[in-house]
mmCIF file of C-alpha atoms in Angstrom:
data_model
loop_
_atom_site.group_PDB
_atom_site.id
_atom_site.type_symbol
_atom_site.label_atom_id
_atom_site.label_comp_id
_atom_site.label_asym_id
_atom_site.label_seq_id
_atom_site.Cartn_x
_atom_site.Cartn_y
_atom_site.Cartn_z
ATOM 1 C CA UNK A 135 116.211 83.564 -128.335
ATOM 2 C CA UNK A 136 114.320 80.161 -129.079
ATOM 3 C CA UNK A 137 114.009 78.053 -125.662
ATOM 4 C CA UNK A 138 113.164 74.322 -125.284
ATOM 5 C CA UNK A 139 110.492 73.876 -122.720
ATOM 6 C CA UNK A 140 111.081 69.621 -120.536
ATOM 7 C CA UNK A 141 108.914 68.464 -119.449
ATOM 8 C CA UNK A 142 108.936 65.941 -116.760
ATOM 9 C CA UNK A 143 106.705 63.624 -116.950
ATOM 10 C CA UNK A 144 105.401 60.081 -114.232
ATOM 11 C CA UNK A 145 102.316 58.643 -115.901
ATOM 12 C CA UNK A 146 100.273 61.599 -116.956
ATOM 13 C CA UNK A 147 99.194 59.300 -120.144
ATOM 14 C CA UNK A 148 96.001 61.680 -119.657
ATOM 15 C CA UNK A 149 97.578 65.211 -119.708
ATOM 16 C CA UNK A 150 100.807 64.840 -121.285
ATOM 17 C CA UNK A 151 99.604 65.018 -125.202
ATOM 18 C CA UNK A 152 97.792 68.795 -124.250
ATOM 19 C CA UNK A 153 100.750 70.135 -122.524
ATOM 20 C CA UNK A 154 102.828 68.527 -125.450
ATOM 21 C CA UNK A 155 99.981 70.103 -128.859
ATOM 22 C CA UNK A 156 100.334 73.828 -126.716
ATOM 23 C CA UNK A 157 103.928 74.586 -126.368
ATOM 24 C CA UNK A 158 104.404 72.947 -130.124
ATOM 25 C CA UNK A 159 101.717 75.871 -131.076
ATOM 26 C CA UNK A 160 104.850 77.930 -129.321
ATOM 27 C CA UNK A 161 107.101 79.877 -132.202
ATOM 28 C CA UNK A 162 109.845 80.756 -129.719
ATOM 29 C CA UNK A 163 110.150 76.660 -128.567
ATOM 30 C CA UNK A 164 111.910 75.053 -130.883
ATOM 31 C CA UNK A 165 111.707 71.874 -128.828
ATOM 32 C CA UNK A 166 109.861 69.986 -126.453
ATOM 33 C CA UNK A 167 111.878 66.943 -124.155
ATOM 34 C CA UNK A 168 109.775 64.482 -121.866
ATOM 35 C CA UNK A 169 111.794 63.156 -119.205
ATOM 36 C CA UNK A 170 109.572 59.610 -118.711
ATOM 37 C CA UNK A 171 110.949 59.100 -115.140
ATOM 38 C CA UNK A 172 110.242 55.547 -114.795
ATOM 39 C CA UNK A 173 106.441 55.967 -116.282
ATOM 40 C CA UNK A 174 104.394 52.677 -116.644
ATOM 41 C CA UNK A 175 101.914 53.611 -118.656
ATOM 42 C CA UNK A 176 101.599 55.133 -122.045
ATOM 43 C CA UNK A 177 103.042 58.568 -121.153
ATOM 44 C CA UNK A 178 105.855 57.726 -123.656
ATOM 45 C CA UNK A 179 105.197 56.599 -126.050
ATOM 46 C CA UNK A 180 102.031 59.910 -126.600
ATOM 47 C CA UNK A 181 105.117 61.891 -125.821
ATOM 48 C CA UNK A 182 106.536 60.875 -128.823
ATOM 49 C CA UNK A 183 103.841 60.656 -131.250
ATOM 50 C CA UNK A 184 102.927 64.098 -130.490
ATOM 51 C CA UNK A 185 106.402 65.501 -131.989
ATOM 52 C CA UNK A 186 108.724 65.434 -128.424
ATOM 53 C CA UNK A 187 111.826 64.458 -128.009
ATOM 54 C CA UNK A 188 111.545 61.546 -125.732
ATOM 55 C CA UNK A 189 114.058 60.141 -122.912
ATOM 56 C CA UNK A 190 112.913 57.143 -121.046
ATOM 57 C CA UNK A 191 114.452 56.425 -117.242
ATOM 58 C CA UNK A 192 113.901 52.855 -116.055
ATOM 59 C CA UNK A 193 113.310 53.642 -112.762
ATOM 60 C CA UNK A 194 111.776 56.788 -110.950
ATOM 61 C CA UNK A 195 114.485 58.568 -109.858
ATOM 62 C CA UNK A 196 111.877 62.242 -108.974
ATOM 63 C CA UNK A 197 112.272 65.056 -110.972
ATOM 64 C CA UNK A 198 115.443 66.496 -110.037
ATOM 65 C CA UNK A 199 116.976 64.126 -112.100
ATOM 66 C CA UNK A 200 114.319 64.370 -115.136
ATOM 67 C CA UNK A 201 114.449 68.070 -115.131
ATOM 68 C CA UNK A 202 118.743 67.641 -115.391
ATOM 69 C CA UNK A 203 118.472 65.243 -118.176
ATOM 70 C CA UNK A 204 116.175 67.603 -120.182
ATOM 71 C CA UNK A 205 118.818 70.237 -119.149
ATOM 72 C CA UNK A 206 121.646 68.326 -120.229
ATOM 73 C CA UNK A 207 119.895 67.780 -123.940
ATOM 74 C CA UNK A 208 119.314 70.799 -124.517
ATOM 75 C CA UNK A 209 120.648 73.003 -126.833
ATOM 76 C CA UNK A 210 119.232 76.347 -125.663
ATOM 77 C CA UNK A 211 120.505 79.271 -122.972
ATOM 78 C CA UNK A 212 115.851 79.294 -122.727
ATOM 79 C CA UNK A 213 114.587 76.407 -120.878
ATOM 80 C CA UNK A 214 110.736 76.658 -120.071
ATOM 81 C CA UNK A 215 109.373 73.742 -117.398
ATOM 82 C CA UNK A 216 106.224 72.820 -117.144
ATOM 83 C CA UNK A 217 104.015 69.919 -115.228
ATOM 84 C CA UNK A 218 103.145 67.482 -117.212
ATOM 85 C CA UNK A 219 99.541 67.017 -115.543
ATOM 86 C CA UNK A 220 98.415 70.667 -116.196
ATOM 87 C CA UNK A 221 95.010 71.321 -117.239
ATOM 88 C CA UNK A 222 93.791 74.802 -119.272
ATOM 89 C CA UNK A 223 97.232 75.471 -120.756
ATOM 90 C CA UNK A 224 97.424 77.913 -122.731
ATOM 91 C CA UNK A 225 99.505 79.133 -125.904
ATOM 92 C CA UNK A 226 99.152 82.628 -123.564
ATOM 93 C CA UNK A 227 100.245 80.943 -120.564
ATOM 94 C CA UNK A 228 104.050 80.228 -122.209
ATOM 95 C CA UNK A 229 104.580 83.131 -124.241
ATOM 96 C CA UNK A 230 103.943 85.123 -120.571
ATOM 97 C CA UNK A 231 105.744 82.741 -118.732
ATOM 98 C CA UNK A 232 108.831 83.411 -121.413
ATOM 99 C CA UNK A 233 108.599 86.817 -122.547
ATOM 100 C CA UNK A 234 110.305 88.818 -119.538
ATOM 101 C CA UNK A 235 113.264 86.743 -119.395
ATOM 102 C CA UNK A 236 113.650 86.884 -123.446
ATOM 103 C CA UNK A 237 112.992 90.952 -123.535
ATOM 104 C CA UNK A 238 116.080 90.705 -120.067
ATOM 105 C CA UNK A 239 113.662 91.841 -117.666
ATOM 106 C CA UNK A 240 113.610 88.841 -115.759
ATOM 107 C CA UNK A 241 116.355 85.924 -115.400
ATOM 108 C CA UNK A 242 113.464 83.187 -114.040
ATOM 109 C CA UNK A 243 109.578 83.308 -113.519
ATOM 110 C CA UNK A 244 107.963 81.404 -111.672
ATOM 111 C CA UNK A 245 104.252 81.112 -113.169
ATOM 112 C CA UNK A 246 101.854 81.127 -110.323
ATOM 113 C CA UNK A 247 98.078 79.464 -110.849
ATOM 114 C CA UNK A 248 94.702 81.668 -110.556
ATOM 115 C CA UNK A 249 90.868 81.031 -111.041
ATOM 116 C CA UNK A 250 91.881 78.075 -112.012
ATOM 117 C CA UNK A 251 90.555 75.805 -108.842
ATOM 118 C CA UNK A 252 90.419 77.390 -104.963
ATOM 119 C CA UNK A 253 92.957 74.366 -103.640
ATOM 120 C CA UNK A 254 95.821 74.565 -106.204
ATOM 121 C CA UNK A 255 95.520 78.447 -106.488
ATOM 122 C CA UNK A 256 95.282 78.676 -102.399
ATOM 123 C CA UNK A 257 98.659 76.225 -102.783
ATOM 124 C CA UNK A 258 100.300 78.354 -105.020
ATOM 125 C CA UNK A 259 99.596 81.728 -103.476
ATOM 126 C CA UNK A 260 100.619 80.205 -99.297
ATOM 127 C CA UNK A 261 103.886 78.650 -101.615
ATOM 128 C CA UNK A 262 105.000 80.253 -105.296
ATOM 129 C CA UNK A 263 108.246 79.612 -104.820
ATOM 130 C CA UNK A 264 106.715 75.316 -105.596
ATOM 131 C CA UNK A 265 105.199 76.136 -108.944
ATOM 132 C CA UNK A 266 106.819 74.187 -110.963
ATOM 133 C CA UNK A 267 105.839 76.754 -113.991
ATOM 134 C CA UNK A 268 108.749 78.444 -115.017
ATOM 135 C CA UNK A 269 111.307 80.589 -117.745
ATOM 136 C CA UNK A 270 114.446 80.127 -116.271
ATOM 137 C CA UNK A 271 118.154 81.110 -117.878
ATOM 138 C CA UNK A 272 120.176 77.501 -118.036
ATOM 139 C CA UNK A 273 123.046 78.544 -115.922
ATOM 140 C CA UNK A 274 121.243 79.116 -113.382
ATOM 141 C CA UNK A 275 120.087 74.754 -113.383
ATOM 142 C CA UNK A 276 123.698 73.960 -114.139
ATOM 143 C CA UNK A 277 124.812 75.959 -111.019
ATOM 144 C CA UNK A 278 122.808 74.135 -108.510
ATOM 145 C CA UNK A 279 124.886 71.185 -107.035
ATOM 146 C CA UNK A 280 123.299 67.566 -106.693
ATOM 147 C CA UNK A 281 120.019 68.353 -108.899
ATOM 148 C CA UNK A 282 119.665 64.882 -109.986
ATOM 149 C CA UNK A 283 119.079 64.214 -105.659
ATOM 150 C CA UNK A 284 116.271 67.073 -104.888
ATOM 151 C CA UNK A 285 113.759 64.985 -106.754
ATOM 152 C CA UNK A 286 110.543 66.897 -105.521
ATOM 153 C CA UNK A 287 112.918 69.509 -103.975
ATOM 154 C CA UNK A 288 114.120 70.857 -107.300
ATOM 155 C CA UNK A 289 111.485 74.044 -107.444
ATOM 156 C CA UNK A 290 113.330 75.018 -104.568
ATOM 157 C CA UNK A 291 116.546 74.103 -105.239
ATOM 158 C CA UNK A 292 116.074 77.097 -108.203
ATOM 159 C CA UNK A 293 114.524 79.275 -105.820
ATOM 160 C CA UNK A 294 117.127 79.746 -103.430
ATOM 161 C CA UNK A 295 120.077 79.903 -105.603
ATOM 162 C CA UNK A 296 118.750 82.193 -107.373
ATOM 163 C CA UNK A 297 118.660 84.158 -104.198
ATOM 164 C CA UNK A 298 121.838 83.292 -103.148
ATOM 165 C CA UNK A 299 123.090 84.447 -106.289
ATOM 166 C CA UNK A 300 120.657 87.077 -107.135
ATOM 167 C CA UNK A 301 118.766 86.919 -110.256
ATOM 168 C CA UNK A 302 116.079 88.720 -110.878
ATOM 169 C CA UNK A 303 112.628 86.890 -110.606
ATOM 170 C CA UNK A 304 109.412 87.874 -111.719
ATOM 171 C CA UNK A 305 106.098 85.935 -110.973
ATOM 172 C CA UNK A 306 103.686 85.688 -113.628
ATOM 173 C CA UNK A 307 99.711 85.291 -112.858
ATOM 174 C CA UNK A 308 98.510 81.926 -114.904
ATOM 175 C CA UNK A 309 94.555 82.628 -114.845
ATOM 176 C CA UNK A 310 92.685 79.678 -115.905
ATOM 177 C CA UNK A 311 95.061 77.342 -115.673
ATOM 178 C CA UNK A 312 95.218 74.102 -112.130
ATOM 179 C CA UNK A 313 96.766 70.541 -112.344
ATOM 180 C CA UNK A 314 95.347 66.876 -110.790
ATOM 181 C CA UNK A 315 95.942 66.302 -107.555
ATOM 182 C CA UNK A 316 97.699 63.304 -106.654
ATOM 183 C CA UNK A 317 95.319 62.309 -104.341
ATOM 184 C CA UNK A 318 93.105 62.723 -107.839
ATOM 185 C CA UNK A 319 95.483 60.623 -108.886
ATOM 186 C CA UNK A 320 95.618 58.239 -107.577
ATOM 187 C CA UNK A 321 93.200 57.520 -104.897
ATOM 188 C CA UNK A 322 93.095 59.440 -101.567
ATOM 189 C CA UNK A 323 95.257 56.499 -99.441
ATOM 190 C CA UNK A 324 98.135 56.758 -102.480
ATOM 191 C CA UNK A 325 97.772 60.344 -102.689
ATOM 192 C CA UNK A 326 98.346 61.448 -100.224
ATOM 193 C CA UNK A 327 101.245 59.300 -99.174
ATOM 194 C CA UNK A 328 102.345 60.595 -101.947
ATOM 195 C CA UNK A 329 102.071 63.583 -101.077
ATOM 196 C CA UNK A 330 104.082 63.137 -97.678
ATOM 197 C CA UNK A 331 107.150 62.203 -99.702
ATOM 198 C CA UNK A 332 106.473 65.653 -101.611
ATOM 199 C CA UNK A 333 106.913 67.161 -98.815
ATOM 200 C CA UNK A 334 109.506 65.788 -97.074
ATOM 201 C CA UNK A 335 111.541 65.901 -100.150
ATOM 202 C CA UNK A 336 110.988 69.792 -100.308
ATOM 203 C CA UNK A 337 111.729 70.016 -96.306
ATOM 204 C CA UNK A 338 115.128 68.187 -97.116
ATOM 205 C CA UNK A 339 116.063 70.873 -99.700
ATOM 206 C CA UNK A 340 115.305 73.352 -97.742
ATOM 207 C CA UNK A 341 118.013 72.716 -95.363
ATOM 208 C CA UNK A 342 120.745 72.213 -98.278
#
């Protein structure tokens, strides 16, 4: 079985190339789809130059909508979801996420940062269901109603769906992997505001 990698991205020109290059080095991946969610920088151009299929949204519609567009255009039953701002991604990380599903040991894997940075490690230790790094059977995503309006709550929606339907989930430790935090991208003030908006999306999806 081959897999399609979907990378939702909003203004990630600094990191998107490295993420794509690693994913394309994995034989199991036959297509990389980047959905540029209203980006105003060079994210889309860089992604194309590194061999990804790119869909550009004129307006920022949120992570859930971006993932849905990727899934709608994926021709595989196995989906790899990755964030565009990862630092330290390796081929081994990708393979470790995919293997449990390929071996029929899981229907979805969730990648948990370990030994990357204290802040991101702690966040995922406390709330692993918020991780954006996942290998998942396409059917699980397509069963979720209104996934396009979940925005940053998409990971919560996925976790709730697999629990409700009784799918098998395996957590995968991703050593030395981290990502750029919002406060680092946007500055403390804007980054903090963006983080609060993200938490609101998550809380909203918890009630769905």
